[in-house]
Amino acid sequence: MTPDLWLDAHSYLRPVADLSVQVDRAAAGIEVLDACIPSWENYHADFLAGVPLLPSTSAAVDLEPGGRMAGALLERLASETSSGSLAAETRALDTELRREPEVARRIADFLLGDETLRPSFRGLLRYLGWTATARFLRPVVNAFDSWRDEEQWLRCYCPTCGSPPSMAQLVGNDPGRLRLLSCGCCNTRWRYRRIGCPFCEGADDHRLSALAIEGEKYLRIDYCQFCRAYLKTYDGEGNETFFLADWTSLHLDVIARDRGLKRLASSLYEL
Ligand SMILES: [Zn+2]
Ligand SMILES: [Zn+2]
């Protein structure tokens, strides 16, 4: 699937596609700072106890360079000559954050849920911050993927950053089909139980209901009869980067909302 073909068939996604292209292009132009791979031995006990990697004091991953990359991305977008609301908002945010002492550290803490930083464009900072930080974290996420015993996690939140999933993916063929959950923030994918709702887990091991979307071969909505939460699911392999990007299926969020379902999945597109 190429973005052009997708956008021909889903022209209403064009504005968010343009935004995503503009931000990714700017992000590709900033220097990727080195991330240290943590000691897995030090982190192991926290992992077994369900503590995600980034908040773990035993793993001690320093996210400050990711915050610096986020600052650089913001500065780059703010200095571009384009007009429109993205340019205006990034400029305002850039000016505002320049007044903060230790801003890179503050942005990194903000991304992990610290609420003492109260930027005027919160959603935008989360989106740009995670876009830059995911690039910084890529080697750590890859090393963590290789080290992690998926059977020992199977939790409803991201093993790297602790966020709720943004989407799900089904891989393989029955009877060995697996469900992966995907983090829209740090881009980790992790294994979860094949049945059951990740938003009200513990209730029952009930099956989610699947809602097929007319004309969509690869995407469907799985929803929970109990808590009415839904999870957009990519039922395919090979186009993860595209289909798990969340923005490519924002029309499914509209369909789900029209049916009275709740989005409890995290999203960086609530700008
Ligand atoms: Zn994550
Ligand atoms: Zn549920």
PDB file of C-alpha atoms and ligand atoms in Angstrom:
ATOM      1  CA  MET A   1       0.000   0.000   0.000  1.00  0.00           C
ATOM      2  CA  THR A   2       1.416   3.372  -0.990  1.00  0.00           C
ATOM      3  CA  PRO A   3       0.314   6.590   0.718  1.00  0.00           C
ATOM      4  CA  ASP A   4      -0.824   7.996  -2.645  1.00  0.00           C
ATOM      5  CA  LEU A   5      -3.157   5.080  -3.367  1.00  0.00           C
ATOM      6  CA  TRP A   6      -4.526   5.283   0.142  1.00  0.00           C
ATOM      7  CA  LEU A   7      -5.137   9.006  -0.113  1.00  0.00           C
ATOM      8  CA  ASP A   8      -6.840   8.630  -3.486  1.00  0.00           C
ATOM      9  CA  ALA A   9      -9.389   6.395  -1.795  1.00  0.00           C
ATOM     10  CA  HIS A  10      -9.524   8.406   1.468  1.00  0.00           C
ATOM     11  CA  SER A  11      -9.165  12.012   0.386  1.00  0.00           C
ATOM     12  CA  TYR A  12     -10.517  13.316   3.713  1.00  0.00           C
ATOM     13  CA  LEU A  13      -7.257  12.137   5.321  1.00  0.00           C
ATOM     14  CA  ARG A  14      -5.229  14.517   3.143  1.00  0.00           C
ATOM     15  CA  PRO A  15      -4.842  17.325   5.748  1.00  0.00           C
ATOM     16  CA  VAL A  16      -3.536  14.975   8.437  1.00  0.00           C
ATOM     17  CA  ALA A  17      -1.313  13.224   5.870  1.00  0.00           C
ATOM     18  CA  ASP A  18       0.184  16.603   4.916  1.00  0.00           C
ATOM     19  CA  LEU A  19       0.799  17.395   8.578  1.00  0.00           C
ATOM     20  CA  SER A  20       2.440  14.043   9.139  1.00  0.00           C
ATOM     21  CA  VAL A  21       4.683  14.465   6.063  1.00  0.00           C
ATOM     22  CA  GLN A  22       5.714  17.974   7.106  1.00  0.00           C
ATOM     23  CA  VAL A  23       6.593  16.911  10.655  1.00  0.00           C
ATOM     24  CA  ASP A  24       8.407  13.736   9.536  1.00  0.00           C
ATOM     25  CA  ARG A  25      10.432  15.711   7.003  1.00  0.00           C
ATOM     26  CA  ALA A  26      11.492  18.209   9.676  1.00  0.00           C
ATOM     27  CA  ALA A  27      12.262  15.354  12.089  1.00  0.00           C
ATOM     28  CA  ALA A  28      14.457  13.659   9.469  1.00  0.00           C
ATOM     29  CA  GLY A  29      16.569  16.835   9.373  1.00  0.00           C
ATOM     30  CA  ILE A  30      17.506  16.888  13.051  1.00  0.00           C
ATOM     31  CA  GLU A  31      20.513  15.142  14.495  1.00  0.00           C
ATOM     32  CA  VAL A  32      19.770  11.835  16.213  1.00  0.00           C
ATOM     33  CA  LEU A  33      21.536  11.836  19.585  1.00  0.00           C
ATOM     34  CA  ASP A  34      23.049   8.644  20.985  1.00  0.00           C
ATOM     35  CA  ALA A  35      21.014   6.590  23.399  1.00  0.00           C
ATOM     36  CA  CYS A  36      22.660   4.219  25.893  1.00  0.00           C
ATOM     37  CA  ILE A  37      21.329   0.665  25.974  1.00  0.00           C
ATOM     38  CA  PRO A  38      20.428  -0.034  29.616  1.00  0.00           C
ATOM     39  CA  SER A  39      21.681  -2.982  31.644  1.00  0.00           C
ATOM     40  CA  TRP A  40      19.007  -5.678  31.254  1.00  0.00           C
ATOM     41  CA  GLU A  41      20.284  -7.406  34.333  1.00  0.00           C
ATOM     42  CA  ASN A  42      19.593  -4.334  36.467  1.00  0.00           C
ATOM     43  CA  TYR A  43      16.144  -3.917  34.950  1.00  0.00           C
ATOM     44  CA  HIS A  44      15.032  -7.567  35.084  1.00  0.00           C
ATOM     45  CA  ALA A  45      13.239  -7.469  38.475  1.00  0.00           C
ATOM     46  CA  ASP A  46      11.311  -4.337  37.524  1.00  0.00           C
ATOM     47  CA  PHE A  47      10.329  -5.952  34.226  1.00  0.00           C
ATOM     48  CA  LEU A  48       8.892  -8.989  36.022  1.00  0.00           C
ATOM     49  CA  ALA A  49       7.013  -6.645  38.380  1.00  0.00           C
ATOM     50  CA  GLY A  50       5.421  -4.844  35.415  1.00  0.00           C
ATOM     51  CA  VAL A  51       7.411  -1.607  35.579  1.00  0.00           C
ATOM     52  CA  PRO A  52       7.948  -0.272  32.035  1.00  0.00           C
ATOM     53  CA  LEU A  53      11.504   0.420  30.919  1.00  0.00           C
ATOM     54  CA  LEU A  54      11.529   4.237  30.798  1.00  0.00           C
ATOM     55  CA  PRO A  55      10.016   4.944  34.235  1.00  0.00           C
ATOM     56  CA  SER A  56      12.229   2.253  35.819  1.00  0.00           C
ATOM     57  CA  THR A  57      14.890   3.777  38.075  1.00  0.00           C
ATOM     58  CA  SER A  58      16.851   0.505  37.839  1.00  0.00           C
ATOM     59  CA  ALA A  59      17.079   0.727  34.054  1.00  0.00           C
ATOM     60  CA  ALA A  60      17.843   4.464  34.318  1.00  0.00           C
ATOM     61  CA  VAL A  61      17.380   5.317  30.640  1.00  0.00           C
ATOM     62  CA  ASP A  62      18.144   8.999  30.265  1.00  0.00           C
ATOM     63  CA  LEU A  63      15.459  10.596  28.093  1.00  0.00           C
ATOM     64  CA  GLU A  64      16.927  14.097  28.266  1.00  0.00           C
ATOM     65  CA  PRO A  65      18.594  13.884  24.803  1.00  0.00           C
ATOM     66  CA  GLY A  66      15.171  12.921  23.423  1.00  0.00           C
ATOM     67  CA  GLY A  67      13.839  16.128  24.976  1.00  0.00           C
ATOM     68  CA  ARG A  68      16.674  18.024  23.280  1.00  0.00           C
ATOM     69  CA  MET A  69      15.727  16.491  19.927  1.00  0.00           C
ATOM     70  CA  ALA A  70      12.110  17.498  20.554  1.00  0.00           C
ATOM     71  CA  GLY A  71      13.291  21.067  21.197  1.00  0.00           C
ATOM     72  CA  ALA A  72      15.307  20.994  17.972  1.00  0.00           C
ATOM     73  CA  LEU A  73      12.314  19.721  16.012  1.00  0.00           C
ATOM     74  CA  LEU A  74      10.132  22.452  17.425  1.00  0.00           C
ATOM     75  CA  GLU A  75      12.725  25.087  16.589  1.00  0.00           C
ATOM     76  CA  ARG A  76      13.027  23.774  13.046  1.00  0.00           C
ATOM     77  CA  LEU A  77       9.288  23.814  12.423  1.00  0.00           C
ATOM     78  CA  ALA A  78       8.995  27.248  14.024  1.00  0.00           C
ATOM     79  CA  SER A  79      11.692  28.665  11.746  1.00  0.00           C
ATOM     80  CA  GLU A  80      10.070  27.378   8.552  1.00  0.00           C
ATOM     81  CA  THR A  81       8.461  30.104   6.566  1.00  0.00           C
ATOM     82  CA  SER A  82       5.174  28.297   6.016  1.00  0.00           C
ATOM     83  CA  SER A  83       1.974  29.858   7.218  1.00  0.00           C
ATOM     84  CA  GLY A  84      -1.055  28.185   8.745  1.00  0.00           C
ATOM     85  CA  SER A  85      -1.951  27.011  12.201  1.00  0.00           C
ATOM     86  CA  LEU A  86       0.928  24.518  12.580  1.00  0.00           C
ATOM     87  CA  ALA A  87       3.490  27.263  11.928  1.00  0.00           C
ATOM     88  CA  ALA A  88       1.761  29.716  14.270  1.00  0.00           C
ATOM     89  CA  GLU A  89       1.370  27.184  17.062  1.00  0.00           C
ATOM     90  CA  THR A  90       4.914  25.835  16.837  1.00  0.00           C
ATOM     91  CA  ARG A  91       6.251  29.400  16.969  1.00  0.00           C
ATOM     92  CA  ALA A  92       4.195  30.218  20.053  1.00  0.00           C
ATOM     93  CA  LEU A  93       5.229  26.959  21.721  1.00  0.00           C
ATOM     94  CA  ASP A  94       8.898  27.467  20.832  1.00  0.00           C
ATOM     95  CA  THR A  95       8.905  30.991  22.291  1.00  0.00           C
ATOM     96  CA  GLU A  96       7.148  29.811  25.426  1.00  0.00           C
ATOM     97  CA  LEU A  97       9.454  26.843  26.053  1.00  0.00           C
ATOM     98  CA  ARG A  98      12.607  28.907  25.563  1.00  0.00           C
ATOM     99  CA  ARG A  99      11.761  30.606  28.844  1.00  0.00           C
ATOM    100  CA  GLU A 100      11.827  27.297  30.730  1.00  0.00           C
ATOM    101  CA  PRO A 101      15.038  26.365  32.537  1.00  0.00           C
ATOM    102  CA  GLU A 102      16.263  22.838  31.690  1.00  0.00           C
ATOM    103  CA  VAL A 103      13.641  22.594  28.997  1.00  0.00           C
ATOM    104  CA  ALA A 104      14.899  19.301  27.477  1.00  0.00           C
ATOM    105  CA  ARG A 105      14.554  17.569  30.842  1.00  0.00           C
ATOM    106  CA  ARG A 106      11.106  19.113  31.353  1.00  0.00           C
ATOM    107  CA  ILE A 107       9.904  17.927  27.932  1.00  0.00           C
ATOM    108  CA  ALA A 108      11.207  14.396  28.618  1.00  0.00           C
ATOM    109  CA  ASP A 109       9.381  14.335  31.975  1.00  0.00           C
ATOM    110  CA  PHE A 110       6.236  15.742  30.352  1.00  0.00           C
ATOM    111  CA  LEU A 111       6.238  12.910  27.814  1.00  0.00           C
ATOM    112  CA  LEU A 112       6.296  10.385  30.642  1.00  0.00           C
ATOM    113  CA  GLY A 113       3.306  11.991  32.338  1.00  0.00           C
ATOM    114  CA  ASP A 114       4.769  14.733  34.542  1.00  0.00           C
ATOM    115  CA  GLU A 115       2.173  17.473  34.732  1.00  0.00           C
ATOM    116  CA  THR A 116       4.190  20.364  36.093  1.00  0.00           C
ATOM    117  CA  LEU A 117       4.934  21.596  32.573  1.00  0.00           C
ATOM    118  CA  ARG A 118       1.721  23.156  31.249  1.00  0.00           C
ATOM    119  CA  PRO A 119       2.341  24.212  27.656  1.00  0.00           C
ATOM    120  CA  SER A 120      -0.386  26.104  25.839  1.00  0.00           C
ATOM    121  CA  PHE A 121      -0.404  23.559  22.992  1.00  0.00           C
ATOM    122  CA  ARG A 122      -0.248  20.372  24.982  1.00  0.00           C
ATOM    123  CA  GLY A 123      -1.350  17.993  22.204  1.00  0.00           C
ATOM    124  CA  LEU A 124       1.123  19.519  19.771  1.00  0.00           C
ATOM    125  CA  LEU A 125       4.021  19.159  22.219  1.00  0.00           C
ATOM    126  CA  ARG A 126       3.075  15.531  22.863  1.00  0.00           C
ATOM    127  CA  TYR A 127       2.949  14.824  19.135  1.00  0.00           C
ATOM    128  CA  LEU A 128       6.211  16.575  18.275  1.00  0.00           C
ATOM    129  CA  GLY A 129       7.907  15.389  21.462  1.00  0.00           C
ATOM    130  CA  TRP A 130       7.156  11.723  20.819  1.00  0.00           C
ATOM    131  CA  THR A 131       7.974  12.026  17.113  1.00  0.00           C
ATOM    132  CA  ALA A 132      11.489  13.182  18.014  1.00  0.00           C
ATOM    133  CA  THR A 133      11.905  10.950  21.070  1.00  0.00           C
ATOM    134  CA  ALA A 134      10.837   7.794  19.189  1.00  0.00           C
ATOM    135  CA  ARG A 135      13.773   8.435  16.822  1.00  0.00           C
ATOM    136  CA  PHE A 136      16.128   8.830  19.755  1.00  0.00           C
ATOM    137  CA  LEU A 137      14.797   5.640  21.367  1.00  0.00           C
ATOM    138  CA  ARG A 138      14.863   3.419  18.276  1.00  0.00           C
ATOM    139  CA  PRO A 139      18.069   1.529  19.216  1.00  0.00           C
ATOM    140  CA  VAL A 140      16.804   1.057  22.783  1.00  0.00           C
ATOM    141  CA  VAL A 141      13.417  -0.215  21.574  1.00  0.00           C
ATOM    142  CA  ASN A 142      15.139  -2.618  19.159  1.00  0.00           C
ATOM    143  CA  ALA A 143      17.464  -3.946  21.862  1.00  0.00           C
ATOM    144  CA  PHE A 144      14.522  -4.266  24.276  1.00  0.00           C
ATOM    145  CA  ASP A 145      12.543  -6.214  21.645  1.00  0.00           C
ATOM    146  CA  SER A 146      15.391  -8.706  21.344  1.00  0.00           C
ATOM    147  CA  TRP A 147      15.829  -9.080  25.091  1.00  0.00           C
ATOM    148  CA  ARG A 148      12.208  -9.132  26.234  1.00  0.00           C
ATOM    149  CA  ASP A 149      10.443 -12.413  26.942  1.00  0.00           C
ATOM    150  CA  GLU A 150       6.975 -11.568  25.624  1.00  0.00           C
ATOM    151  CA  GLU A 151       5.345 -14.319  27.690  1.00  0.00           C
ATOM    152  CA  GLN A 152       6.497 -12.496  30.813  1.00  0.00           C
ATOM    153  CA  TRP A 153       4.793  -9.241  29.903  1.00  0.00           C
ATOM    154  CA  LEU A 154       1.392  -9.651  28.179  1.00  0.00           C
ATOM    155  CA  ARG A 155       0.191  -6.471  29.874  1.00  0.00           C
ATOM    156  CA  CYS A 156      -2.222  -3.861  28.581  1.00  0.00           C
ATOM    157  CA  TYR A 157       0.349  -1.028  28.583  1.00  0.00           C
ATOM    158  CA  CYS A 158       3.536  -0.421  26.653  1.00  0.00           C
ATOM    159  CA  PRO A 159       6.564  -2.216  28.137  1.00  0.00           C
ATOM    160  CA  THR A 160       8.800   0.677  27.063  1.00  0.00           C
ATOM    161  CA  CYS A 161       6.962   3.868  27.986  1.00  0.00           C
ATOM    162  CA  GLY A 162       3.849   2.681  29.834  1.00  0.00           C
ATOM    163  CA  SER A 163       1.265   4.226  27.474  1.00  0.00           C
ATOM    164  CA  PRO A 164      -1.959   2.428  26.613  1.00  0.00           C
ATOM    165  CA  PRO A 165      -1.922   0.885  23.125  1.00  0.00           C
ATOM    166  CA  SER A 166      -2.957   3.020  20.178  1.00  0.00           C
ATOM    167  CA  MET A 167      -3.785   0.077  17.881  1.00  0.00           C
ATOM    168  CA  ALA A 168      -3.548  -3.685  17.553  1.00  0.00           C
ATOM    169  CA  GLN A 169      -2.223  -6.026  14.898  1.00  0.00           C
ATOM    170  CA  LEU A 170      -3.016  -9.655  14.166  1.00  0.00           C
ATOM    171  CA  VAL A 171      -0.097 -11.691  12.847  1.00  0.00           C
ATOM    172  CA  GLY A 172       0.388 -15.262  11.680  1.00  0.00           C
ATOM    173  CA  ASN A 173      -2.200 -17.896  10.892  1.00  0.00           C
ATOM    174  CA  ASP A 174      -4.545 -19.892  13.091  1.00  0.00           C
ATOM    175  CA  PRO A 175      -4.135 -21.747  15.347  1.00  0.00           C
ATOM    176  CA  GLY A 176      -0.962 -19.830  16.197  1.00  0.00           C
ATOM    177  CA  ARG A 177      -2.304 -16.380  15.472  1.00  0.00           C
ATOM    178  CA  LEU A 178      -0.981 -13.667  17.746  1.00  0.00           C
ATOM    179  CA  ARG A 179      -2.269 -10.279  18.739  1.00  0.00           C
ATOM    180  CA  LEU A 180       0.228  -7.496  19.141  1.00  0.00           C
ATOM    181  CA  LEU A 181      -0.509  -4.123  20.674  1.00  0.00           C
ATOM    182  CA  SER A 182       1.164  -1.088  19.234  1.00  0.00           C
ATOM    183  CA  CYS A 183       2.339   2.035  21.063  1.00  0.00           C
ATOM    184  CA  GLY A 184       1.701   5.263  19.180  1.00  0.00           C
ATOM    185  CA  CYS A 185       4.240   7.129  21.322  1.00  0.00           C
ATOM    186  CA  CYS A 186       7.511   5.161  21.295  1.00  0.00           C
ATOM    187  CA  ASN A 187       6.523   2.704  18.491  1.00  0.00           C
ATOM    188  CA  THR A 188       7.032  -0.450  20.525  1.00  0.00           C
ATOM    189  CA  ARG A 189       4.903  -3.466  19.574  1.00  0.00           C
ATOM    190  CA  TRP A 190       4.295  -6.107  22.188  1.00  0.00           C
ATOM    191  CA  ARG A 191       2.339  -9.297  22.550  1.00  0.00           C
ATOM    192  CA  TYR A 192      -0.996  -9.460  24.309  1.00  0.00           C
ATOM    193  CA  ARG A 193      -3.566 -12.197  24.880  1.00  0.00           C
ATOM    194  CA  ARG A 194      -5.454 -13.113  21.747  1.00  0.00           C
ATOM    195  CA  ILE A 195      -8.841 -12.597  23.405  1.00  0.00           C
ATOM    196  CA  GLY A 196      -9.902 -10.174  26.084  1.00  0.00           C
ATOM    197  CA  CYS A 197     -10.146  -6.407  26.343  1.00  0.00           C
ATOM    198  CA  PRO A 198      -6.984  -4.467  27.165  1.00  0.00           C
ATOM    199  CA  PHE A 199      -9.042  -1.635  28.652  1.00  0.00           C
ATOM    200  CA  CYS A 200     -11.028  -3.495  31.298  1.00  0.00           C
ATOM    201  CA  GLU A 201      -8.804  -6.527  31.742  1.00  0.00           C
ATOM    202  CA  GLY A 202      -9.505  -8.654  34.736  1.00  0.00           C
ATOM    203  CA  ALA A 203     -13.272  -8.348  34.281  1.00  0.00           C
ATOM    204  CA  ASP A 204     -13.753 -11.510  32.260  1.00  0.00           C
ATOM    205  CA  ASP A 205     -11.853 -13.225  29.589  1.00  0.00           C
ATOM    206  CA  HIS A 206     -14.517 -12.150  27.167  1.00  0.00           C
ATOM    207  CA  ARG A 207     -14.046 -11.942  23.468  1.00  0.00           C
ATOM    208  CA  LEU A 208     -14.059  -8.614  21.704  1.00  0.00           C
ATOM    209  CA  SER A 209     -16.611  -8.150  18.931  1.00  0.00           C
ATOM    210  CA  ALA A 210     -15.212  -7.375  15.514  1.00  0.00           C
ATOM    211  CA  LEU A 211     -16.713  -4.731  13.303  1.00  0.00           C
ATOM    212  CA  ALA A 212     -15.767  -5.087   9.654  1.00  0.00           C
ATOM    213  CA  ILE A 213     -15.555  -1.838   7.707  1.00  0.00           C
ATOM    214  CA  GLU A 214     -16.874  -1.870   4.189  1.00  0.00           C
ATOM    215  CA  GLY A 215     -14.120  -1.428   1.644  1.00  0.00           C
ATOM    216  CA  GLU A 216     -11.324  -1.891   4.204  1.00  0.00           C
ATOM    217  CA  LYS A 217      -9.485  -5.111   3.646  1.00  0.00           C
ATOM    218  CA  TYR A 218      -6.816  -4.661   6.280  1.00  0.00           C
ATOM    219  CA  LEU A 219      -8.489  -2.705   9.045  1.00  0.00           C
ATOM    220  CA  ARG A 220     -11.300  -3.442  11.448  1.00  0.00           C
ATOM    221  CA  ILE A 221     -12.636  -2.234  14.753  1.00  0.00           C
ATOM    222  CA  ASP A 222     -12.597  -4.597  17.728  1.00  0.00           C
ATOM    223  CA  TYR A 223     -14.778  -3.448  20.570  1.00  0.00           C
ATOM    224  CA  CYS A 224     -15.706  -4.531  24.045  1.00  0.00           C
ATOM    225  CA  GLN A 225     -19.338  -5.172  25.010  1.00  0.00           C
ATOM    226  CA  PHE A 226     -18.556  -4.405  28.660  1.00  0.00           C
ATOM    227  CA  CYS A 227     -16.642  -1.137  28.697  1.00  0.00           C
ATOM    228  CA  ARG A 228     -17.544  -0.008  25.129  1.00  0.00           C
ATOM    229  CA  ALA A 229     -13.894   0.730  24.357  1.00  0.00           C
ATOM    230  CA  TYR A 230     -12.577  -0.101  20.904  1.00  0.00           C
ATOM    231  CA  LEU A 231      -9.260  -0.888  19.374  1.00  0.00           C
ATOM    232  CA  LYS A 232      -8.480  -0.346  15.711  1.00  0.00           C
ATOM    233  CA  THR A 233      -6.877  -3.502  14.410  1.00  0.00           C
ATOM    234  CA  TYR A 234      -4.591  -4.006  11.437  1.00  0.00           C
ATOM    235  CA  ASP A 235      -5.245  -7.495  10.150  1.00  0.00           C
ATOM    236  CA  GLY A 236      -2.211  -7.933   7.963  1.00  0.00           C
ATOM    237  CA  GLU A 237       1.566  -7.943   7.843  1.00  0.00           C
ATOM    238  CA  GLY A 238       4.196  -5.981   5.988  1.00  0.00           C
ATOM    239  CA  ASN A 239       2.673  -2.493   6.111  1.00  0.00           C
ATOM    240  CA  GLU A 240       2.935  -1.886   9.852  1.00  0.00           C
ATOM    241  CA  THR A 241       4.601   1.505   9.620  1.00  0.00           C
ATOM    242  CA  PHE A 242       1.763   2.756   7.479  1.00  0.00           C
ATOM    243  CA  PHE A 243      -1.294   1.123   9.023  1.00  0.00           C
ATOM    244  CA  LEU A 244      -0.205   1.403  12.652  1.00  0.00           C
ATOM    245  CA  ALA A 245       0.537   5.107  12.291  1.00  0.00           C
ATOM    246  CA  ASP A 246      -2.984   5.842  13.576  1.00  0.00           C
ATOM    247  CA  TRP A 247      -3.598   8.833  11.288  1.00  0.00           C
ATOM    248  CA  THR A 248      -4.115   6.507   8.305  1.00  0.00           C
ATOM    249  CA  SER A 249      -7.270   5.149   9.963  1.00  0.00           C
ATOM    250  CA  LEU A 250      -8.767   8.216  11.634  1.00  0.00           C
ATOM    251  CA  HIS A 251     -11.976   7.545   9.673  1.00  0.00           C
ATOM    252  CA  LEU A 252     -12.424   4.380  11.755  1.00  0.00           C
ATOM    253  CA  ASP A 253     -12.427   6.551  14.872  1.00  0.00           C
ATOM    254  CA  VAL A 254     -15.316   8.519  13.415  1.00  0.00           C
ATOM    255  CA  ILE A 255     -17.239   5.310  12.636  1.00  0.00           C
ATOM    256  CA  ALA A 256     -16.594   3.994  16.153  1.00  0.00           C
ATOM    257  CA  ARG A 257     -17.685   7.247  17.768  1.00  0.00           C
ATOM    258  CA  ASP A 258     -20.888   7.259  15.720  1.00  0.00           C
ATOM    259  CA  ARG A 259     -21.655   3.850  17.183  1.00  0.00           C
ATOM    260  CA  GLY A 260     -21.244   5.111  20.710  1.00  0.00           C
ATOM    261  CA  LEU A 261     -17.871   3.480  21.293  1.00  0.00           C
ATOM    262  CA  LYS A 262     -15.154   5.123  23.371  1.00  0.00           C
ATOM    263  CA  ARG A 263     -11.583   5.677  22.366  1.00  0.00           C
ATOM    264  CA  LEU A 264      -9.503   4.669  25.365  1.00  0.00           C
ATOM    265  CA  ALA A 265      -6.539   3.941  23.113  1.00  0.00           C
ATOM    266  CA  SER A 266      -3.896   6.634  23.196  1.00  0.00           C
ATOM    267  CA  SER A 267      -3.536   8.997  20.261  1.00  0.00           C
ATOM    268  CA  LEU A 268      -1.035  11.644  19.296  1.00  0.00           C
ATOM    269  CA  TYR A 269      -3.544  13.166  16.883  1.00  0.00           C
ATOM    270  CA  GLU A 270      -5.695  14.904  19.449  1.00  0.00           C
ATOM    271  CA  LEU A 271      -3.890  18.064  18.536  1.00  0.00           C
TER     272      LEU A 271
HETATM  273 ZN    ZN B   1       5.475   3.121  24.269  1.00  0.00          ZN
HETATM  274 ZN    ZN B   2     -13.432  -3.621  27.930  1.00  0.00          ZN
END
